[in-house]
Tab-separated table of C-alpha atoms in Angstrom:
chain	number	residue	atom	x	y	z
A	236	MET	CA	0.088	-0.127	-0.014
A	237	LYS	CA	0.901	3.560	-0.170
A	238	ALA	CA	1.591	5.591	2.896
A	239	ILE	CA	3.443	9.034	4.157
A	240	VAL	CA	6.460	7.877	5.586
A	241	TYR	CA	9.404	9.579	7.512
A	242	GLU	CA	12.331	8.198	9.050
A	243	GLU	CA	13.929	11.280	10.541
A	244	TYR	CA	12.494	14.469	12.444
A	245	GLY	CA	12.407	17.643	10.324
A	246	SER	CA	10.483	20.052	7.949
A	247	ALA	CA	7.907	18.492	5.376
A	248	GLU	CA	10.841	17.687	3.385
A	249	VAL	CA	11.477	14.430	5.359
A	250	LEU	CA	7.882	13.081	4.146
A	251	ARG	CA	7.857	10.356	1.485
A	252	TYR	CA	5.020	9.109	-0.413
A	253	SER	CA	6.039	5.232	-0.547
A	254	ASP	CA	5.248	1.612	-0.724
A	255	VAL	CA	5.061	-0.416	2.481
A	256	ASP	CA	3.306	-3.384	3.851
A	257	LYS	CA	-0.240	-3.453	4.922
A	258	PRO	CA	-0.736	-3.432	8.691
A	259	ALA	CA	-1.150	-6.641	10.462
A	260	VAL	CA	-4.498	-6.900	12.240
A	261	GLY	CA	-4.751	-8.172	15.761
A	262	PRO	CA	-7.743	-10.040	17.246
A	263	ASP	CA	-9.214	-6.775	18.607
A	264	GLU	CA	-8.484	-4.680	15.742
A	265	VAL	CA	-9.830	-3.933	12.231
A	266	LEU	CA	-8.223	-3.071	9.057
A	267	VAL	CA	-9.772	0.211	7.791
A	268	ARG	CA	-9.556	1.232	4.009
A	269	VAL	CA	-8.850	4.791	4.514
A	270	ARG	CA	-11.062	7.100	2.495
A	271	ALA	CA	-10.193	10.418	4.090
A	272	ALA	CA	-7.508	11.814	6.946
A	273	SER	CA	-7.068	15.119	8.442
A	274	VAL	CA	-4.037	17.092	9.629
A	275	ASN	CA	-3.549	18.036	13.070
A	276	GLN	CA	-0.949	20.158	14.940
A	277	GLY	CA	0.003	16.887	16.581
A	278	ASP	CA	1.016	15.671	13.222
A	279	ARG	CA	3.350	18.811	12.815
A	280	PHE	CA	4.832	18.089	16.160
A	281	ALA	CA	5.501	14.579	15.448
A	282	MET	CA	7.110	15.290	12.175
A	283	HIS	CA	9.440	18.094	13.639
A	284	GLY	CA	10.002	16.029	16.797
A	285	VAL	CA	9.018	18.911	18.829
A	286	PRO	CA	8.683	19.737	21.693
A	287	ARG	CA	11.769	17.558	22.462
A	288	ILE	CA	10.636	16.295	25.633
A	289	GLY	CA	8.227	14.378	23.389
A	290	ARG	CA	10.858	12.427	21.994
A	291	LEU	CA	11.257	10.333	25.211
A	292	ALA	CA	8.143	8.721	24.057
A	293	PHE	CA	8.387	8.878	20.134
A	294	GLY	CA	12.098	8.026	19.672
A	295	ILE	CA	15.192	10.040	20.796
A	296	ARG	CA	17.123	10.237	17.478
A	297	ARG	CA	14.429	9.304	15.065
A	298	PRO	CA	10.707	8.502	15.058
A	299	LYS	CA	9.772	4.908	16.107
A	300	ALA	CA	6.415	5.087	14.145
A	301	THR	CA	7.312	5.859	10.587
A	302	ILE	CA	3.997	6.554	9.196
A	303	LEU	CA	2.514	9.921	10.073
A	304	GLY	CA	-1.164	10.859	10.778
A	305	ARG	CA	-3.914	10.122	13.438
A	306	ASP	CA	-7.398	10.970	12.126
A	307	ILE	CA	-9.019	8.629	9.664
A	308	ALA	CA	-12.260	7.790	8.096
A	309	GLY	CA	-13.027	4.786	5.785
A	310	THR	CA	-14.422	1.275	5.472
A	311	VAL	CA	-13.760	-2.039	7.307
A	312	GLU	CA	-11.789	-4.289	5.192
A	313	VAL	CA	-10.918	-6.936	7.619
A	314	ALA	CA	-12.359	-7.544	11.149
A	315	GLY	CA	-10.143	-9.269	13.721
A	316	ALA	CA	-11.513	-12.614	15.563
A	317	ASN	CA	-12.773	-10.889	18.674
A	318	VAL	CA	-14.425	-7.841	16.793
A	319	THR	CA	-18.344	-8.000	17.485
A	320	GLY	CA	-19.641	-4.432	16.686
A	321	LEU	CA	-18.057	-3.805	13.520
A	322	GLN	CA	-18.453	-5.646	10.135
A	323	VAL	CA	-16.655	-5.620	6.703
A	324	GLY	CA	-17.916	-2.778	5.001
A	325	ASP	CA	-19.041	-0.564	7.657
A	326	ALA	CA	-18.043	3.092	7.217
A	327	VAL	CA	-16.074	4.046	10.340
A	328	PHE	CA	-13.995	6.835	11.679
A	329	GLY	CA	-11.498	7.434	14.746
A	330	GLU	CA	-8.096	7.879	15.703
A	331	THR	CA	-5.129	5.702	15.136
A	332	SER	CA	-1.710	5.771	16.717
A	333	GLN	CA	0.434	7.722	14.031
A	334	ARG	CA	-0.276	5.539	11.228
A	335	GLY	CA	-3.170	7.150	9.661
A	336	PHE	CA	-1.905	8.892	6.434
A	337	ALA	CA	-2.007	5.664	4.390
A	338	GLU	CA	-4.314	3.631	2.168
A	339	TYR	CA	-4.758	1.216	5.103
A	340	ALA	CA	-4.751	1.531	8.734
A	341	ALA	CA	-5.242	-0.871	11.582
A	342	ALA	CA	-7.027	0.421	14.749
A	343	PRO	CA	-8.855	-1.221	17.745
A	344	GLU	CA	-12.477	-1.596	17.491
A	345	LYS	CA	-12.839	0.530	20.618
A	346	HIS	CA	-11.225	3.442	18.867
A	347	LEU	CA	-13.626	3.526	16.033
A	348	ALA	CA	-17.201	4.755	15.601
A	349	PRO	CA	-19.853	4.245	12.686
A	350	ILE	CA	-20.214	7.045	10.257
A	351	PRO	CA	-24.135	7.955	10.433
A	352	ALA	CA	-25.740	8.639	6.969
A	353	GLY	CA	-25.542	12.174	5.656
A	354	VAL	CA	-21.986	12.499	6.828
A	355	THR	CA	-19.187	12.215	4.192
A	356	PHE	CA	-15.674	10.557	4.942
A	357	GLU	CA	-14.179	13.969	4.785
A	358	GLN	CA	-16.177	15.540	7.337
A	359	ALA	CA	-15.989	12.225	9.717
A	360	ALA	CA	-12.259	12.539	9.296
A	361	THR	CA	-12.121	16.231	10.808
A	362	LEU	CA	-13.711	14.899	14.032
A	363	PRO	CA	-11.445	12.632	16.222
A	364	VAL	CA	-8.830	14.742	17.472
A	365	ALA	CA	-10.266	18.514	16.873
A	366	ALA	CA	-13.867	18.115	17.483
A	367	THR	CA	-13.194	15.814	20.619
A	368	THR	CA	-10.608	18.270	21.991
A	369	ALA	CA	-13.379	21.181	21.783
A	370	LEU	CA	-16.006	19.276	23.259
A	371	GLN	CA	-14.107	18.094	26.213
A	372	THR	CA	-12.538	21.507	26.639
A	373	LEU	CA	-16.195	22.951	26.677
A	374	ARG	CA	-17.031	20.419	29.385
A	375	ALA	CA	-13.909	21.419	31.521
A	376	GLY	CA	-15.004	25.011	31.218
A	377	GLN	CA	-18.579	24.259	32.292
A	378	VAL	CA	-19.846	25.881	29.369
A	379	GLY	CA	-23.750	26.113	29.319
A	380	PRO	CA	-26.819	28.262	28.695
A	381	GLY	CA	-26.228	31.969	29.213
A	382	ARG	CA	-22.606	31.543	29.907
A	383	THR	CA	-20.136	33.987	28.323
A	384	VAL	CA	-17.256	32.285	26.513
A	385	LEU	CA	-14.177	33.315	24.889
A	386	VAL	CA	-12.608	31.172	22.336
A	387	ASN	CA	-8.966	32.102	21.785
A	388	GLY	CA	-8.145	30.546	18.372
A	389	ALA	CA	-11.367	30.601	17.006
A	390	SER	CA	-10.348	30.051	13.564
A	391	GLY	CA	-8.657	26.897	13.724
A	392	GLY	CA	-9.230	23.325	13.478
A	393	VAL	CA	-10.301	22.945	17.152
A	394	GLY	CA	-11.656	26.642	17.552
A	395	THR	CA	-14.138	26.276	14.713
A	396	PHE	CA	-15.741	23.302	16.491
A	397	ALA	CA	-15.485	24.997	19.911
A	398	VAL	CA	-17.439	28.124	18.747
A	399	GLN	CA	-20.152	25.744	16.949
A	400	LEU	CA	-20.369	23.540	20.102
A	401	ALA	CA	-20.905	26.344	22.452
A	402	LYS	CA	-23.579	27.803	20.578
A	403	THR	CA	-25.459	24.529	20.565
A	404	LEU	CA	-25.120	24.655	24.462
A	405	GLY	CA	-26.521	28.084	24.638
A	406	ALA	CA	-23.632	30.086	25.444
A	407	GLU	CA	-22.807	33.773	24.468
A	408	VAL	CA	-19.512	33.225	22.462
A	409	THR	CA	-16.706	35.660	21.485
A	410	GLY	CA	-14.105	34.360	19.203
A	411	VAL	CA	-10.611	35.740	18.961
A	412	CYS	CA	-8.899	35.506	15.442
A	413	SER	CA	-7.086	37.372	12.638
A	414	THR	CA	-8.503	39.701	10.165
A	415	ARG	CA	-8.495	37.316	7.544
A	416	ASN	CA	-10.840	34.845	9.379
A	417	ALA	CA	-13.211	37.313	11.107
A	418	ASP	CA	-15.954	36.754	8.660
A	419	LEU	CA	-15.580	32.920	8.946
A	420	VAL	CA	-15.806	32.943	12.811
A	421	ARG	CA	-19.035	35.158	12.653
A	422	SER	CA	-20.503	32.903	9.900
A	423	ILE	CA	-20.191	29.603	12.279
A	424	GLY	CA	-22.013	31.668	15.119
A	425	ALA	CA	-19.720	33.868	17.187
A	426	ASP	CA	-21.694	36.589	18.846
A	427	GLN	CA	-18.616	38.817	18.860
A	428	VAL	CA	-15.377	38.506	17.004
A	429	ILE	CA	-12.156	40.055	18.277
A	430	ASP	CA	-9.249	40.712	15.687
A	431	TYR	CA	-6.261	40.212	17.654
A	432	THR	CA	-3.972	42.256	15.080
A	433	ARG	CA	-6.236	45.213	16.192
A	434	GLU	CA	-7.235	44.797	19.760
A	435	ASP	CA	-5.747	42.955	22.683
A	436	VAL	CA	-8.709	41.004	24.223
A	437	THR	CA	-6.844	40.648	27.594
A	438	ARG	CA	-7.033	44.579	27.864
A	439	GLY	CA	-10.839	44.913	27.188
A	440	ALA	CA	-13.543	45.693	29.740
A	441	ALA	CA	-15.411	42.273	29.155
A	442	ARG	CA	-15.256	39.582	31.699
A	443	PHE	CA	-15.895	35.925	30.639
A	444	ASP	CA	-17.404	33.072	32.585
A	445	ALA	CA	-14.973	30.606	30.602
A	446	ILE	CA	-11.882	31.026	28.668
A	447	LEU	CA	-11.022	28.338	26.142
A	448	ASP	CA	-7.463	28.893	25.049
A	449	PHE	CA	-6.286	27.024	21.864
A	450	ALA	CA	-3.597	29.574	20.912
A	451	GLY	CA	-1.548	29.858	24.048
A	452	ASN	CA	-0.257	33.292	22.918
A	453	HIS	CA	-0.938	35.232	26.031
A	454	ARG	CA	0.267	34.752	29.641
A	455	LEU	CA	-1.960	33.219	32.178
A	456	SER	CA	-1.996	36.402	34.223
A	457	GLU	CA	-3.396	38.377	31.238
A	458	PHE	CA	-6.119	36.082	30.778
A	459	ARG	CA	-7.060	36.010	34.282
A	460	ARG	CA	-7.410	39.834	34.032
A	461	VAL	CA	-10.634	39.196	31.851
A	462	LEU	CA	-11.937	36.059	33.616
A	463	ALA	CA	-14.909	36.422	36.063
A	464	PRO	CA	-13.878	35.796	39.699
A	465	LYS	CA	-15.431	32.421	39.630
A	466	GLY	CA	-14.763	31.799	36.137
A	467	VAL	CA	-12.857	28.800	34.427
A	468	TYR	CA	-9.757	28.995	32.205
A	469	VAL	CA	-8.951	25.756	30.069
A	470	SER	CA	-5.889	25.464	28.157
A	471	SER	CA	-5.693	23.043	25.449
A	472	SER	CA	-2.912	24.277	23.322
A	473	GLY	CA	0.510	22.605	22.207
A	474	ALA	CA	2.153	26.042	21.936
A	475	GLY	CA	5.234	26.482	23.931
A	476	GLY	CA	9.133	26.186	23.623
A	477	GLU	CA	11.027	23.608	21.568
A	478	VAL	CA	12.112	21.672	24.555
A	479	LEU	CA	9.396	21.577	26.973
A	480	GLY	CA	6.410	22.630	24.928
A	481	PRO	CA	3.228	23.408	27.040
A	482	LEU	CA	4.722	21.971	30.213
A	483	PRO	CA	5.812	25.242	31.776
A	484	ARG	CA	2.234	26.724	31.233
A	485	LEU	CA	0.640	23.572	32.727
A	486	PHE	CA	2.947	23.912	35.845
A	487	VAL	CA	1.734	27.571	36.269
A	488	LEU	CA	-1.816	26.399	36.128
A	489	THR	CA	-1.159	23.491	38.694
A	490	VAL	CA	0.601	25.835	41.210
A	491	THR	CA	-1.738	28.776	40.736
A	492	SER	CA	-5.191	27.235	40.658
A	493	PRO	CA	-5.304	26.357	44.518
A	494	PHE	CA	-4.726	29.780	45.664
A	495	VAL	CA	-7.257	31.783	43.556
A	496	SER	CA	-11.070	31.827	43.178
A	497	GLN	CA	-10.874	31.229	39.400
A	498	ARG	CA	-10.451	27.668	38.118
A	499	LEU	CA	-7.443	27.183	36.070
A	500	ARG	CA	-7.198	23.920	34.068
A	501	GLY	CA	-5.139	22.062	31.521
A	502	LEU	CA	-6.609	19.803	29.109
A	503	THR	CA	-5.300	16.757	26.960
A	504	ALA	CA	-8.237	15.219	25.037
A	505	ARG	CA	-8.741	11.483	25.618
A	506	ARG	CA	-10.238	9.006	22.908
A	507	SER	CA	-13.979	8.410	23.362
A	508	VAL	CA	-16.160	6.536	21.003
A	509	GLU	CA	-19.134	7.982	22.885
A	510	ASP	CA	-17.892	11.528	22.019
A	511	LEU	CA	-17.217	10.550	18.525
A	512	THR	CA	-20.717	9.161	18.132
A	513	PHE	CA	-22.215	12.211	19.862
A	514	LEU	CA	-20.331	14.688	17.401
A	515	ALA	CA	-21.088	12.724	14.363
A	516	GLY	CA	-24.685	12.832	15.254
A	517	LEU	CA	-24.553	16.814	15.561
A	518	VAL	CA	-23.036	16.762	12.121
A	519	ALA	CA	-25.557	14.459	10.506
A	520	ALA	CA	-28.269	16.787	12.171
A	521	GLY	CA	-26.928	19.873	10.622
A	522	LYS	CA	-26.008	21.404	14.140
A	523	VAL	CA	-22.476	21.462	13.479
A	524	THR	CA	-20.709	21.663	10.299
A	525	PRO	CA	-16.959	20.831	9.938
A	526	VAL	CA	-14.963	23.765	8.344
A	527	ILE	CA	-12.724	22.245	5.576
A	528	GLU	CA	-10.527	24.856	4.037
A	529	ARG	CA	-8.828	22.703	1.457
A	530	GLU	CA	-8.417	19.102	0.284
A	531	TYR	CA	-5.308	17.448	-1.026
A	532	PRO	CA	-4.667	13.866	-2.263
A	533	LEU	CA	-2.537	11.726	-0.102
A	534	SER	CA	0.272	12.197	-2.129
A	535	GLU	CA	0.445	15.665	-1.517
A	536	THR	CA	0.557	15.567	2.200
A	537	ALA	CA	3.753	17.585	2.333
A	538	ASP	CA	2.317	20.443	0.391
A	539	ALA	CA	-0.620	20.172	2.898
A	540	ILE	CA	1.370	20.477	5.984
A	541	ARG	CA	3.452	23.279	4.194
A	542	TYR	CA	0.123	25.162	3.527
A	543	VAL	CA	-0.803	24.606	7.335
A	544	GLU	CA	2.570	25.944	8.406
A	545	ALA	CA	2.586	28.864	6.243
A	546	GLU	CA	-1.125	29.962	6.352
A	547	HIS	CA	-2.589	29.025	9.647
A	548	ALA	CA	-5.191	27.194	8.106
A	549	ARG	CA	-8.840	28.077	8.662
A	550	GLY	CA	-10.517	25.000	10.169
A	551	LYS	CA	-9.368	21.644	9.045
A	552	ILE	CA	-7.147	20.451	6.014
A	553	VAL	CA	-8.252	16.934	4.633
A	554	LEU	CA	-6.211	14.203	2.762
A	555	THR	CA	-8.275	12.196	0.357
A	556	VAL	CA	-7.388	8.660	-0.314
């Protein structure tokens, strides 16, 4: 099969569209014929090998997993002996462990959910990492009816889902983005949009019940200035230095939170088939629409990642297989 392979850390130049063996399928796994995949910031981090502390898990000198990609959508080609909930031919989507940018991918049954009628493979492929992160961040921020919510990084892959999901929960949403993306963020439901190139949201008069930070471009003390006294700040950003990444910010959250009235949290999304099923249902019902800026064939994955790095893509970039 064809796959996007990399054997050393670096820029998109290290990626190769290459022939590899189909993955073996364990008794609790299925082999998925991939029809679409999507690009996440985590794929970029894995490609570059940053933050460097992550190499303790993913390979010190070179990547242990040589196929890039996590989000997939496709059809079941082979079902393992212990698989009971999925059958050959079922349309499924979910998350793999860095092996999704390929014509076929093996994944545990427990990591996959059915694709409902009315949802395309391309739409389903955007949901596993970005939409799940948005949903779990909203829960951590206790977002609900009448709550005022600031979404920092509202035009990105996670942010576009967070804005829409917050509106479905009845919140009043303010999105922070650049001039280029202001109209997009309004179009997906934001009640107010702040252009960070013209205005610093942390110096405004508004106070928010929840701040969902997907950009990590302000100090915690600055965000606390515009957070309500009993408000919740949730950081779910990989931004940070090349060595430790977001760890210093998470440390500050941990040591500060017990001593202030505001609740300060860091979030790393966890896999959840229940969340995937819920999110796909919202897409099928027309309540949430994945924002897909561009689609690239699998063979042009390097170009897709170059675009993400150069242009700060609006919504998601999808690879078609």
